[in-house]
Structure formats: C-alpha cells, structure tokens
Amino acid sequence: MSQDRASVAHAAGAATNVWTRPQLWWRVALVTAGVAGMLTGNHRIHFFTTQSNLILLGYYAGVLYWMVRRRTTDPAAPRLRGAVTLWVMITCLVSHFVTNHGENPLPGLVDGDAATLLANRSIFLLHYVVPLMALADWLLFGPHRVVPWRDLPLWLLFPLGYAVTSVLRAVLFPTAPNRYPYFFLDPSENGYGWVLLWQVMLGVGIAGLGAVLLALDRLASRPAAAVPVAEPEKVVT
C-alpha cells in the first residue's frame, strides 16, 4: 500500500513539474533542430531523409502537446517511438556509411560559400543531430520495455514500402526529377536483381539495428545492481 502511494506521489510530482523536466526540453530541442534542418535546405519529399524527419517531427510535436496537456513526462504512443527512432537512425547510418562512404561531415560545416554552408548544416542537422538526439531520447527517457519484440517486423514495413514505391515512381514517371533518389535503387546499369540484392542487404541491416534498439531499451530499464554492505564484525568479549 505504501508503494502505491509513493508511485502516485511520484506521478503527481512529475505532473506538476513537467515544465522543469529534462524530457520536455530535450524534445523541444529535438523538434527545433528538425525544423531548422528542414527549413534551411532543399529537401524533396521523395528522399527517405525528408520522410523520416517529417514523421519524427510530427510524432514529437504530438508528444510535446501530450506532455503539456496531460502534465506527464511519458510520451504518447510509446510503441511508435521505437519505430520513429529506427527510421531516423536509418537516415543517419545509410547516409554516413553507404552514400557518403564514412566521410567526415564536419569540414563541410565551416568550408565553402554561404549557400554551401547553409546546405551542409541543414543536412548535418537531419542526418546526424536529429537522429542522435532521438536515439538519446530512446535510451535515456522512459517508459522502457513497453515495445514487444513482435513489433520489429512492423518497423520494417516503412523502409520496405519506401523502396518499392521509389522504384514504382521511377517506372511510372521516368522524367521525374531525381528519378532514383539513391544509387541502390537504380537498376539502369546492373539490373533489378542488383537492386533486389541491395534491398535484402539493407533489410537485414535494418532488422539488426531494430533488434539492437530493442535490446538497448531493455538494458536501459534494468536497475543498478545493489552493492552489498558488509556487516560489522562482532566483537568477542
């Protein structure tokens, strides 16, 4: 009974102090970084970067409204948060390791003309800052262990659907700008079998990344091991 009262008191304290909680202001900064990245660059809707960041902005804007309205530090639709985190982390990792071959992005933030600097900083926000902030939110703030392992296949539907619709768009609209947003969707030189092989490899990597996020979520919720306290030695008189 005393534990229930303590839980209620803790929840009430969190509710009344939501404006002072780090969860709120971290998510405000996350949304601010995403909006700044979207507004300062030329981001077309058919790129995965744009779509994943728009989904993230929509989700966390809703979370902020929920937190203020309900006076809670917990996000709305916590199971969706895992999917959003995975999708924006795909943006980060595929951009860095696949399309940019692991190139250091930092020099592009200080070298170049004004237009180039603005574009590079916009890309940096959407490819690095927003994904890593979302990952930190996933790891640092609860609730944890609310996403079951069976959700992982559902998380893969959006990346798979993106790949399929991107190829269909190129077939149906051959004169569209940026016909193939990414080289691994372009069958022009190597055929559709090569594209399919890339999708299988990326799918396996994305599934592995999702599994890592779920495992880290469970590790983050584990309480710290108690340090045993040595009993004082008895004095024999």
PDB file of N, CA and C in Angstrom, residues 29-58 88 91 118-131 182:
ATOM      1  N   ALA A  29      14.144  20.759 -27.960  1.00  0.00           N
ATOM      2  CA  ALA A  29      15.376  20.954 -28.738  1.00  0.00           C
ATOM      3  C   ALA A  29      15.408  20.039 -29.948  1.00  0.00           C
ATOM      4  N   LEU A  30      14.919  18.813 -29.787  1.00  0.00           N
ATOM      5  CA  LEU A  30      14.886  17.869 -30.897  1.00  0.00           C
ATOM      6  C   LEU A  30      14.000  18.384 -32.032  1.00  0.00           C
ATOM      7  N   VAL A  31      12.816  18.845 -31.698  1.00  0.00           N
ATOM      8  CA  VAL A  31      11.906  19.388 -32.712  1.00  0.00           C
ATOM      9  C   VAL A  31      12.491  20.652 -33.340  1.00  0.00           C
ATOM     10  N   THR A  32      13.115  21.489 -32.530  1.00  0.00           N
ATOM     11  CA  THR A  32      13.722  22.717 -33.050  1.00  0.00           C
ATOM     12  C   THR A  32      14.819  22.396 -34.058  1.00  0.00           C
ATOM     13  N   ALA A  33      15.672  21.423 -33.745  1.00  0.00           N
ATOM     14  CA  ALA A  33      16.736  21.026 -34.665  1.00  0.00           C
ATOM     15  C   ALA A  33      16.153  20.481 -35.964  1.00  0.00           C
ATOM     16  N   GLY A  34      15.095  19.686 -35.864  1.00  0.00           N
ATOM     17  CA  GLY A  34      14.475  19.146 -37.068  1.00  0.00           C
ATOM     18  C   GLY A  34      13.844  20.211 -37.937  1.00  0.00           C
ATOM     19  N   VAL A  35      13.136  21.135 -37.314  1.00  0.00           N
ATOM     20  CA  VAL A  35      12.509  22.223 -38.078  1.00  0.00           C
ATOM     21  C   VAL A  35      13.584  23.086 -38.741  1.00  0.00           C
ATOM     22  N   ALA A  36      14.653  23.395 -38.012  1.00  0.00           N
ATOM     23  CA  ALA A  36      15.740  24.194 -38.586  1.00  0.00           C
ATOM     24  C   ALA A  36      16.367  23.478 -39.772  1.00  0.00           C
ATOM     25  N   GLY A  37      16.567  22.167 -39.645  1.00  0.00           N
ATOM     26  CA  GLY A  37      17.136  21.415 -40.751  1.00  0.00           C
ATOM     27  C   GLY A  37      16.241  21.396 -41.973  1.00  0.00           C
ATOM     28  N   MET A  38      14.938  21.255 -41.764  1.00  0.00           N
ATOM     29  CA  MET A  38      14.010  21.204 -42.885  1.00  0.00           C
ATOM     30  C   MET A  38      13.876  22.553 -43.586  1.00  0.00           C
ATOM     31  N   LEU A  39      13.904  23.635 -42.814  1.00  0.00           N
ATOM     32  CA  LEU A  39      13.654  24.951 -43.388  1.00  0.00           C
ATOM     33  C   LEU A  39      14.882  25.572 -44.051  1.00  0.00           C
ATOM     34  N   THR A  40      16.069  25.123 -43.685  1.00  0.00           N
ATOM     35  CA  THR A  40      17.283  25.757 -44.208  1.00  0.00           C
ATOM     36  C   THR A  40      17.891  25.004 -45.378  1.00  0.00           C
ATOM     37  N   GLY A  41      17.234  23.972 -45.865  1.00  0.00           N
ATOM     38  CA  GLY A  41      17.756  23.231 -47.006  1.00  0.00           C
ATOM     39  C   GLY A  41      16.658  22.907 -48.000  1.00  0.00           C
ATOM     40  N   ASN A  42      17.065  22.342 -49.139  1.00  0.00           N
ATOM     41  CA  ASN A  42      16.129  21.952 -50.181  1.00  0.00           C
ATOM     42  C   ASN A  42      15.900  20.448 -50.077  1.00  0.00           C
ATOM     43  N   HIS A  43      14.865  20.057 -49.362  1.00  0.00           N
ATOM     44  CA  HIS A  43      14.632  18.644 -49.068  1.00  0.00           C
ATOM     45  C   HIS A  43      13.344  18.193 -49.748  1.00  0.00           C
ATOM     46  N   ARG A  44      13.499  17.422 -50.813  1.00  0.00           N
ATOM     47  CA  ARG A  44      12.340  16.942 -51.569  1.00  0.00           C
ATOM     48  C   ARG A  44      11.707  15.743 -50.868  1.00  0.00           C
ATOM     49  N   ILE A  45      10.409  15.622 -51.050  1.00  0.00           N
ATOM     50  CA  ILE A  45       9.643  14.645 -50.297  1.00  0.00           C
ATOM     51  C   ILE A  45       9.998  13.206 -50.674  1.00  0.00           C
ATOM     52  N   HIS A  46      10.539  12.955 -51.891  1.00  0.00           N
ATOM     53  CA  HIS A  46      10.800  11.583 -52.291  1.00  0.00           C
ATOM     54  C   HIS A  46      12.100  11.026 -51.704  1.00  0.00           C
ATOM     55  N   PHE A  47      12.823  11.808 -50.928  1.00  0.00           N
ATOM     56  CA  PHE A  47      14.006  11.297 -50.246  1.00  0.00           C
ATOM     57  C   PHE A  47      13.612  10.721 -48.887  1.00  0.00           C
ATOM     58  N   PHE A  48      14.258   9.619 -48.530  1.00  0.00           N
ATOM     59  CA  PHE A  48      13.980   8.980 -47.243  1.00  0.00           C
ATOM     60  C   PHE A  48      14.324   9.914 -46.086  1.00  0.00           C
ATOM     61  N   THR A  49      15.380  10.702 -46.241  1.00  0.00           N
ATOM     62  CA  THR A  49      15.755  11.666 -45.204  1.00  0.00           C
ATOM     63  C   THR A  49      14.586  12.589 -44.871  1.00  0.00           C
ATOM     64  N   THR A  50      13.957  13.118 -45.915  1.00  0.00           N
ATOM     65  CA  THR A  50      12.851  14.047 -45.708  1.00  0.00           C
ATOM     66  C   THR A  50      11.674  13.353 -45.038  1.00  0.00           C
ATOM     67  N   GLN A  51      11.318  12.181 -45.538  1.00  0.00           N
ATOM     68  CA  GLN A  51      10.160  11.477 -44.998  1.00  0.00           C
ATOM     69  C   GLN A  51      10.370  11.067 -43.542  1.00  0.00           C
ATOM     70  N   SER A  52      11.535  10.512 -43.248  1.00  0.00           N
ATOM     71  CA  SER A  52      11.771  10.061 -41.868  1.00  0.00           C
ATOM     72  C   SER A  52      11.797  11.229 -40.901  1.00  0.00           C
ATOM     73  N   ASN A  53      12.370  12.350 -41.315  1.00  0.00           N
ATOM     74  CA  ASN A  53      12.412  13.511 -40.423  1.00  0.00           C
ATOM     75  C   ASN A  53      11.035  14.154 -40.268  1.00  0.00           C
ATOM     76  N   LEU A  54      10.229  14.158 -41.315  1.00  0.00           N
ATOM     77  CA  LEU A  54       8.872  14.687 -41.187  1.00  0.00           C
ATOM     78  C   LEU A  54       8.037  13.821 -40.241  1.00  0.00           C
ATOM     79  N   ILE A  55       8.207  12.507 -40.340  1.00  0.00           N
ATOM     80  CA  ILE A  55       7.498  11.610 -39.417  1.00  0.00           C
ATOM     81  C   ILE A  55       7.934  11.888 -37.983  1.00  0.00           C
ATOM     82  N   LEU A  56       9.239  12.034 -37.788  1.00  0.00           N
ATOM     83  CA  LEU A  56       9.751  12.319 -36.445  1.00  0.00           C
ATOM     84  C   LEU A  56       9.194  13.640 -35.921  1.00  0.00           C
ATOM     85  N   LEU A  57       9.193  14.672 -36.748  1.00  0.00           N
ATOM     86  CA  LEU A  57       8.690  15.971 -36.296  1.00  0.00           C
ATOM     87  C   LEU A  57       7.205  15.882 -35.934  1.00  0.00           C
ATOM     88  N   GLY A  58       6.438  15.180 -36.748  1.00  0.00           N
ATOM     89  CA  GLY A  58       5.026  15.028 -36.439  1.00  0.00           C
ATOM     90  C   GLY A  58       4.808  14.275 -35.137  1.00  0.00           C
ATOM     91  N   VAL A  88      14.713   7.101 -38.333  1.00  0.00           N
ATOM     92  CA  VAL A  88      15.623   8.240 -38.446  1.00  0.00           C
ATOM     93  C   VAL A  88      17.072   7.803 -38.267  1.00  0.00           C
ATOM     94  N   THR A  91      18.336   6.822 -41.606  1.00  0.00           N
ATOM     95  CA  THR A  91      18.800   8.017 -42.315  1.00  0.00           C
ATOM     96  C   THR A  91      20.243   8.326 -41.968  1.00  0.00           C
ATOM     97  N   LEU A 118      25.138  26.639 -45.713  1.00  0.00           N
ATOM     98  CA  LEU A 118      23.770  26.507 -45.233  1.00  0.00           C
ATOM     99  C   LEU A 118      23.209  25.121 -45.565  1.00  0.00           C
ATOM    100  N   ALA A 119      23.484  24.656 -46.800  1.00  0.00           N
ATOM    101  CA  ALA A 119      23.006  23.337 -47.212  1.00  0.00           C
ATOM    102  C   ALA A 119      23.659  22.237 -46.386  1.00  0.00           C
ATOM    103  N   ASN A 120      24.968  22.344 -46.185  1.00  0.00           N
ATOM    104  CA  ASN A 120      25.686  21.318 -45.412  1.00  0.00           C
ATOM    105  C   ASN A 120      25.213  21.278 -43.961  1.00  0.00           C
ATOM    106  N   ARG A 121      24.957  22.441 -43.392  1.00  0.00           N
ATOM    107  CA  ARG A 121      24.500  22.473 -42.000  1.00  0.00           C
ATOM    108  C   ARG A 121      23.078  21.920 -41.885  1.00  0.00           C
ATOM    109  N   SER A 122      22.268  22.184 -42.891  1.00  0.00           N
ATOM    110  CA  SER A 122      20.925  21.613 -42.896  1.00  0.00           C
ATOM    111  C   SER A 122      20.989  20.089 -42.957  1.00  0.00           C
ATOM    112  N   ILE A 123      21.825  19.559 -43.838  1.00  0.00           N
ATOM    113  CA  ILE A 123      21.993  18.109 -43.961  1.00  0.00           C
ATOM    114  C   ILE A 123      22.558  17.523 -42.674  1.00  0.00           C
ATOM    115  N   PHE A 124      23.489  18.221 -42.067  1.00  0.00           N
ATOM    116  CA  PHE A 124      24.091  17.739 -40.826  1.00  0.00           C
ATOM    117  C   PHE A 124      23.036  17.628 -39.718  1.00  0.00           C
ATOM    118  N   LEU A 125      22.153  18.605 -39.651  1.00  0.00           N
ATOM    119  CA  LEU A 125      21.095  18.547 -38.642  1.00  0.00           C
ATOM    120  C   LEU A 125      20.200  17.324 -38.849  1.00  0.00           C
ATOM    121  N   LEU A 126      19.803  17.072 -40.104  1.00  0.00           N
ATOM    122  CA  LEU A 126      18.854  15.992 -40.373  1.00  0.00           C
ATOM    123  C   LEU A 126      19.504  14.618 -40.395  1.00  0.00           C
ATOM    124  N   HIS A 127      20.788  14.558 -40.762  1.00  0.00           N
ATOM    125  CA  HIS A 127      21.470  13.263 -40.872  1.00  0.00           C
ATOM    126  C   HIS A 127      22.164  12.841 -39.586  1.00  0.00           C
ATOM    127  N   TYR A 128      22.504  13.798 -38.737  1.00  0.00           N
ATOM    128  CA  TYR A 128      23.293  13.462 -37.551  1.00  0.00           C
ATOM    129  C   TYR A 128      22.655  13.947 -36.257  1.00  0.00           C
ATOM    130  N   VAL A 129      22.372  15.237 -36.170  1.00  0.00           N
ATOM    131  CA  VAL A 129      21.915  15.805 -34.900  1.00  0.00           C
ATOM    132  C   VAL A 129      20.564  15.225 -34.499  1.00  0.00           C
ATOM    133  N   VAL A 130      19.594  15.285 -35.395  1.00  0.00           N
ATOM    134  CA  VAL A 130      18.253  14.788 -35.058  1.00  0.00           C
ATOM    135  C   VAL A 130      18.266  13.284 -34.769  1.00  0.00           C
ATOM    136  N   PRO A 131      18.891  12.447 -35.614  1.00  0.00           N
ATOM    137  CA  PRO A 131      18.902  11.016 -35.285  1.00  0.00           C
ATOM    138  C   PRO A 131      19.564  10.693 -33.949  1.00  0.00           C
ATOM    139  N   TYR A 182      18.378   7.223 -54.651  1.00  0.00           N
ATOM    140  CA  TYR A 182      19.630   6.652 -54.147  1.00  0.00           C
ATOM    141  C   TYR A 182      20.150   5.627 -55.158  1.00  0.00           C
TER     142      TYR A 182
END
